Amino acid sequence: MHELGLTRGIVAACAERAQGRAVRVVRLKIGSFAGVELQALRFCFELCAEGTLVEGAELAIEEIAGCGECGECGARVSLDSPIAICPCERRARLKVVSGDELMLESMEVDDV
């Protein structure tokens, strides 16, 4: 379960940046191809946050859908898989342009 390791890193990064203030909201962007099980991440977040400045914080996750771009025709196509072929006549492989994100977007902390 790599979600536990990811969550430990997220909580540690938030606690470090909070500079002694309680964290209220943690916002993540996670792409559909990032290989993260969101329910497991939420569960791990509560466990890892216990006893830290992040305890009790809301975890807000924005899920990013997969999208690919054809290098031949320039079409942008919604993707269900990171490996896909453009439906155009050239049948070129699509380059993933969204859906592989895993980012700590922002956080809110208490005022001093």
Short mmCIF file of N, CA and C in Angstrom, two decimals:
data_model
loop_
_atom_site.label_atom_id
_atom_site.label_comp_id
_atom_site.label_asym_id
_atom_site.label_seq_id
_atom_site.Cartn_x
_atom_site.Cartn_y
_atom_site.Cartn_z
N MET A 1 0.86 -1.18 0.00
CA MET A 1 0.00 0.00 0.00
C MET A 1 0.90 1.24 0.00
N HIS A 2 1.15 1.79 -1.16
CA HIS A 2 2.01 2.97 -1.25
C HIS A 2 1.30 4.23 -0.79
N GLU A 3 -0.02 4.16 -0.60
CA GLU A 3 -0.76 5.33 -0.10
C GLU A 3 -0.26 5.75 1.27
N LEU A 4 0.15 4.80 2.09
CA LEU A 4 0.67 5.13 3.42
C LEU A 4 1.93 5.98 3.30
N GLY A 5 2.85 5.58 2.45
CA GLY A 5 4.08 6.36 2.25
C GLY A 5 3.79 7.74 1.67
N LEU A 6 2.89 7.80 0.70
CA LEU A 6 2.50 9.09 0.12
C LEU A 6 1.92 10.01 1.19
N THR A 7 1.04 9.44 2.00
CA THR A 7 0.37 10.25 3.01
C THR A 7 1.34 10.73 4.07
N ARG A 8 2.27 9.90 4.46
CA ARG A 8 3.30 10.35 5.42
C ARG A 8 4.04 11.56 4.87
N GLY A 9 4.40 11.51 3.60
CA GLY A 9 5.09 12.63 2.97
C GLY A 9 4.24 13.88 2.89
N ILE A 10 2.96 13.72 2.58
CA ILE A 10 2.04 14.86 2.50
C ILE A 10 1.89 15.51 3.86
N VAL A 11 1.66 14.70 4.89
CA VAL A 11 1.49 15.23 6.25
C VAL A 11 2.77 15.92 6.71
N ALA A 12 3.92 15.31 6.46
CA ALA A 12 5.19 15.92 6.86
C ALA A 12 5.42 17.25 6.15
N ALA A 13 5.12 17.31 4.86
CA ALA A 13 5.30 18.56 4.10
C ALA A 13 4.38 19.65 4.63
N CYS A 14 3.15 19.29 4.93
CA CYS A 14 2.20 20.28 5.45
C CYS A 14 2.62 20.78 6.82
N ALA A 15 3.01 19.86 7.70
CA ALA A 15 3.42 20.25 9.06
C ALA A 15 4.63 21.17 9.01
N GLU A 16 5.57 20.88 8.12
CA GLU A 16 6.77 21.71 8.00
C GLU A 16 6.42 23.12 7.52
N ARG A 17 5.56 23.20 6.53
CA ARG A 17 5.20 24.50 5.96
C ARG A 17 4.24 25.30 6.84
N ALA A 18 3.57 24.63 7.78
CA ALA A 18 2.60 25.31 8.64
C ALA A 18 3.26 26.21 9.67
N GLN A 19 4.53 26.04 9.92
CA GLN A 19 5.30 26.88 10.85
C GLN A 19 4.62 27.02 12.21
N GLY A 20 4.23 25.88 12.77
CA GLY A 20 3.67 25.86 14.12
C GLY A 20 2.18 26.14 14.20
N ARG A 21 1.54 26.42 13.09
CA ARG A 21 0.10 26.70 13.08
C ARG A 21 -0.68 25.45 12.67
N ALA A 22 -1.88 25.31 13.19
CA ALA A 22 -2.72 24.16 12.86
C ALA A 22 -3.17 24.24 11.40
N VAL A 23 -3.12 23.11 10.72
CA VAL A 23 -3.57 23.03 9.33
C VAL A 23 -5.06 22.72 9.33
N ARG A 24 -5.82 23.47 8.55
CA ARG A 24 -7.27 23.29 8.49
C ARG A 24 -7.72 22.55 7.23
N VAL A 25 -7.08 22.82 6.11
CA VAL A 25 -7.46 22.19 4.83
C VAL A 25 -6.19 21.84 4.06
N VAL A 26 -6.17 20.65 3.49
CA VAL A 26 -5.09 20.21 2.60
C VAL A 26 -5.74 19.90 1.26
N ARG A 27 -5.26 20.56 0.20
CA ARG A 27 -5.82 20.36 -1.14
C ARG A 27 -4.81 19.63 -2.03
N LEU A 28 -5.27 18.52 -2.59
CA LEU A 28 -4.45 17.71 -3.48
C LEU A 28 -5.08 17.66 -4.86
N LYS A 29 -4.23 17.51 -5.89
CA LYS A 29 -4.69 17.19 -7.24
C LYS A 29 -4.11 15.82 -7.56
N ILE A 30 -5.01 14.90 -7.91
CA ILE A 30 -4.57 13.53 -8.19
C ILE A 30 -5.19 13.08 -9.51
N GLY A 31 -4.35 12.72 -10.45
CA GLY A 31 -4.80 12.25 -11.75
C GLY A 31 -5.27 10.81 -11.72
N SER A 32 -6.14 10.50 -12.66
CA SER A 32 -6.69 9.14 -12.72
C SER A 32 -5.64 8.09 -13.04
N PHE A 33 -4.48 8.49 -13.58
CA PHE A 33 -3.41 7.55 -13.90
C PHE A 33 -2.30 7.54 -12.84
N ALA A 34 -2.48 8.25 -11.74
CA ALA A 34 -1.44 8.35 -10.72
C ALA A 34 -1.29 7.06 -9.91
N GLY A 35 -2.24 6.16 -10.04
CA GLY A 35 -2.15 4.89 -9.33
C GLY A 35 -2.43 5.00 -7.84
N VAL A 36 -3.22 6.00 -7.47
CA VAL A 36 -3.53 6.23 -6.06
C VAL A 36 -4.98 5.81 -5.79
N GLU A 37 -5.16 4.97 -4.79
CA GLU A 37 -6.49 4.56 -4.36
C GLU A 37 -6.98 5.62 -3.37
N LEU A 38 -7.95 6.43 -3.81
CA LEU A 38 -8.35 7.61 -3.03
C LEU A 38 -8.93 7.24 -1.66
N GLN A 39 -9.71 6.18 -1.59
CA GLN A 39 -10.28 5.78 -0.30
C GLN A 39 -9.17 5.39 0.67
N ALA A 40 -8.17 4.67 0.20
CA ALA A 40 -7.04 4.28 1.04
C ALA A 40 -6.24 5.51 1.47
N LEU A 41 -6.08 6.47 0.56
CA LEU A 41 -5.35 7.70 0.89
C LEU A 41 -6.07 8.47 1.99
N ARG A 42 -7.39 8.57 1.89
CA ARG A 42 -8.17 9.28 2.92
C ARG A 42 -8.02 8.58 4.28
N PHE A 43 -8.08 7.27 4.28
CA PHE A 43 -7.93 6.51 5.52
C PHE A 43 -6.55 6.75 6.13
N CYS A 44 -5.52 6.66 5.30
CA CYS A 44 -4.14 6.86 5.77
C CYS A 44 -3.92 8.29 6.25
N PHE A 45 -4.58 9.25 5.61
CA PHE A 45 -4.43 10.65 5.99
C PHE A 45 -4.85 10.86 7.44
N GLU A 46 -6.00 10.31 7.81
CA GLU A 46 -6.46 10.46 9.20
C GLU A 46 -5.47 9.84 10.17
N LEU A 47 -4.96 8.67 9.85
CA LEU A 47 -4.01 7.99 10.74
C LEU A 47 -2.70 8.75 10.86
N CYS A 48 -2.16 9.18 9.73
CA CYS A 48 -0.86 9.86 9.73
C CYS A 48 -0.94 11.25 10.35
N ALA A 49 -2.10 11.88 10.29
CA ALA A 49 -2.25 13.24 10.81
C ALA A 49 -2.38 13.26 12.34
N GLU A 50 -2.75 12.13 12.94
CA GLU A 50 -2.94 12.09 14.40
C GLU A 50 -1.69 12.57 15.12
N GLY A 51 -1.89 13.50 16.06
CA GLY A 51 -0.80 14.00 16.88
C GLY A 51 0.09 15.02 16.19
N THR A 52 -0.30 15.47 15.00
CA THR A 52 0.49 16.46 14.26
C THR A 52 -0.33 17.74 14.09
N LEU A 53 0.28 18.75 13.51
CA LEU A 53 -0.42 20.00 13.21
C LEU A 53 -1.51 19.81 12.16
N VAL A 54 -1.52 18.67 11.51
CA VAL A 54 -2.48 18.38 10.45
C VAL A 54 -3.71 17.64 10.98
N GLU A 55 -3.66 17.20 12.23
CA GLU A 55 -4.78 16.45 12.79
C GLU A 55 -6.08 17.25 12.69
N GLY A 56 -7.12 16.61 12.18
CA GLY A 56 -8.43 17.24 12.05
C GLY A 56 -8.61 18.05 10.78
N ALA A 57 -7.57 18.15 9.96
CA ALA A 57 -7.67 18.93 8.72
C ALA A 57 -8.57 18.23 7.71
N GLU A 58 -9.26 19.03 6.92
CA GLU A 58 -10.06 18.51 5.82
C GLU A 58 -9.11 18.14 4.68
N LEU A 59 -9.33 16.99 4.08
CA LEU A 59 -8.55 16.59 2.91
C LEU A 59 -9.43 16.77 1.68
N ALA A 60 -9.10 17.75 0.86
CA ALA A 60 -9.87 18.04 -0.36
C ALA A 60 -9.07 17.54 -1.56
N ILE A 61 -9.66 16.62 -2.30
CA ILE A 61 -8.97 16.02 -3.44
C ILE A 61 -9.70 16.38 -4.72
N GLU A 62 -8.97 16.98 -5.65
CA GLU A 62 -9.49 17.24 -6.99
C GLU A 62 -8.97 16.13 -7.89
N GLU A 63 -9.89 15.36 -8.45
CA GLU A 63 -9.51 14.29 -9.35
C GLU A 63 -9.37 14.84 -10.76
N ILE A 64 -8.24 14.55 -11.40
CA ILE A 64 -7.96 15.03 -12.74
C ILE A 64 -8.15 13.88 -13.73
N ALA A 65 -9.03 14.10 -14.70
CA ALA A 65 -9.31 13.08 -15.72
C ALA A 65 -8.14 12.96 -16.69
N GLY A 66 -8.03 11.79 -17.27
CA GLY A 66 -6.99 11.56 -18.26
C GLY A 66 -7.32 12.19 -19.60
N CYS A 67 -6.30 12.80 -20.19
CA CYS A 67 -6.45 13.43 -21.50
C CYS A 67 -5.16 13.23 -22.27
N GLY A 68 -5.29 12.94 -23.55
CA GLY A 68 -4.12 12.75 -24.40
C GLY A 68 -4.16 13.66 -25.61
N GLU A 69 -2.99 13.90 -26.17
CA GLU A 69 -2.89 14.74 -27.36
C GLU A 69 -2.12 13.99 -28.45
N CYS A 70 -2.64 14.07 -29.65
CA CYS A 70 -2.00 13.42 -30.80
C CYS A 70 -0.93 14.33 -31.37
N GLY A 71 0.26 13.81 -31.52
CA GLY A 71 1.36 14.58 -32.10
C GLY A 71 1.23 14.75 -33.60
N GLU A 72 0.37 13.98 -34.23
CA GLU A 72 0.18 14.05 -35.68
C GLU A 72 -0.91 15.04 -36.06
N CYS A 73 -2.11 14.88 -35.48
CA CYS A 73 -3.24 15.73 -35.89
C CYS A 73 -3.56 16.82 -34.88
N GLY A 74 -2.99 16.73 -33.66
CA GLY A 74 -3.22 17.75 -32.64
C GLY A 74 -4.49 17.57 -31.84
N ALA A 75 -5.24 16.51 -32.11
CA ALA A 75 -6.50 16.28 -31.39
C ALA A 75 -6.24 15.99 -29.92
N ARG A 76 -7.15 16.47 -29.08
CA ARG A 76 -7.14 16.13 -27.65
C ARG A 76 -8.28 15.17 -27.40
N VAL A 77 -7.96 14.08 -26.70
CA VAL A 77 -8.90 13.00 -26.52
C VAL A 77 -8.94 12.60 -25.05
N SER A 78 -10.16 12.37 -24.52
CA SER A 78 -10.29 11.83 -23.17
C SER A 78 -9.74 10.41 -23.15
N LEU A 79 -9.03 10.09 -22.08
CA LEU A 79 -8.39 8.77 -21.99
C LEU A 79 -8.89 7.99 -20.78
N ASP A 80 -9.08 6.69 -20.99
CA ASP A 80 -9.36 5.77 -19.89
C ASP A 80 -8.09 5.04 -19.47
N SER A 81 -7.07 5.10 -20.32
CA SER A 81 -5.80 4.43 -20.09
C SER A 81 -4.68 5.36 -20.55
N PRO A 82 -3.53 5.33 -19.89
CA PRO A 82 -2.43 6.20 -20.32
C PRO A 82 -1.77 5.74 -21.62
N ILE A 83 -2.13 4.57 -22.09
CA ILE A 83 -1.59 4.07 -23.35
C ILE A 83 -2.75 3.98 -24.34
N ALA A 84 -2.73 4.84 -25.35
CA ALA A 84 -3.84 4.88 -26.30
C ALA A 84 -3.36 5.37 -27.66
N ILE A 85 -4.15 5.06 -28.66
CA ILE A 85 -3.88 5.44 -30.04
C ILE A 85 -4.95 6.45 -30.46
N CYS A 86 -4.54 7.48 -31.18
CA CYS A 86 -5.47 8.50 -31.68
C CYS A 86 -6.42 7.86 -32.70
N PRO A 87 -7.68 8.24 -32.65
CA PRO A 87 -8.63 7.70 -33.63
C PRO A 87 -8.45 8.31 -35.03
N CYS A 88 -7.52 9.25 -35.19
CA CYS A 88 -7.31 9.85 -36.52
C CYS A 88 -6.73 8.83 -37.49
N GLU A 89 -6.68 9.18 -38.74
CA GLU A 89 -6.20 8.26 -39.78
C GLU A 89 -4.74 7.85 -39.61
N ARG A 90 -3.96 8.65 -38.90
CA ARG A 90 -2.53 8.33 -38.73
C ARG A 90 -2.28 7.32 -37.61
N ARG A 91 -3.27 7.13 -36.74
CA ARG A 91 -3.21 6.15 -35.65
C ARG A 91 -1.96 6.32 -34.78
N ALA A 92 -1.60 7.56 -34.50
CA ALA A 92 -0.42 7.85 -33.68
C ALA A 92 -0.73 7.61 -32.21
N ARG A 93 0.32 7.29 -31.46
CA ARG A 93 0.16 7.12 -30.02
C ARG A 93 -0.07 8.49 -29.39
N LEU A 94 -1.00 8.54 -28.44
CA LEU A 94 -1.33 9.79 -27.76
C LEU A 94 -0.35 10.06 -26.62
N LYS A 95 0.01 11.31 -26.46
CA LYS A 95 0.84 11.74 -25.34
C LYS A 95 -0.10 12.19 -24.21
N VAL A 96 0.11 11.66 -23.01
CA VAL A 96 -0.72 12.05 -21.86
C VAL A 96 -0.41 13.50 -21.51
N VAL A 97 -1.45 14.34 -21.48
CA VAL A 97 -1.28 15.75 -21.11
C VAL A 97 -1.95 16.07 -19.78
N SER A 98 -2.79 15.17 -19.29
CA SER A 98 -3.33 15.30 -17.94
C SER A 98 -3.80 13.93 -17.47
N GLY A 99 -3.80 13.77 -16.15
CA GLY A 99 -4.23 12.52 -15.56
C GLY A 99 -3.14 11.81 -14.79
N ASP A 100 -1.89 12.29 -14.89
CA ASP A 100 -0.80 11.66 -14.14
C ASP A 100 -0.32 12.53 -12.98
N GLU A 101 -1.10 13.55 -12.64
CA GLU A 101 -0.73 14.48 -11.57
C GLU A 101 -0.81 13.81 -10.19
N LEU A 102 0.05 14.23 -9.32
CA LEU A 102 0.00 13.91 -7.89
C LEU A 102 0.66 15.10 -7.21
N MET A 103 -0.17 16.05 -6.77
CA MET A 103 0.36 17.34 -6.35
C MET A 103 -0.33 17.85 -5.07
N LEU A 104 0.50 18.34 -4.16
CA LEU A 104 -0.01 19.09 -3.02
C LEU A 104 -0.27 20.50 -3.53
N GLU A 105 -1.52 20.80 -3.81
CA GLU A 105 -1.89 22.06 -4.45
C GLU A 105 -1.79 23.24 -3.49
N SER A 106 -2.39 23.10 -2.30
CA SER A 106 -2.36 24.19 -1.32
C SER A 106 -2.84 23.67 0.03
N MET A 107 -2.75 24.54 1.01
CA MET A 107 -3.28 24.23 2.34
C MET A 107 -3.68 25.51 3.03
N GLU A 108 -4.59 25.39 3.96
CA GLU A 108 -5.01 26.52 4.78
C GLU A 108 -4.60 26.25 6.21
N VAL A 109 -4.07 27.28 6.88
CA VAL A 109 -3.64 27.14 8.27
C VAL A 109 -4.33 28.20 9.12
N ASP A 110 -4.33 27.98 10.43
CA ASP A 110 -4.87 28.97 11.36
C ASP A 110 -4.04 30.24 11.31
N ASP A 111 -4.69 31.36 11.57
CA ASP A 111 -3.96 32.62 11.71
C ASP A 111 -3.12 32.56 12.98
N VAL A 112 -2.08 33.35 13.00
CA VAL A 112 -1.17 33.38 14.16
C VAL A 112 -1.87 33.91 15.37
#
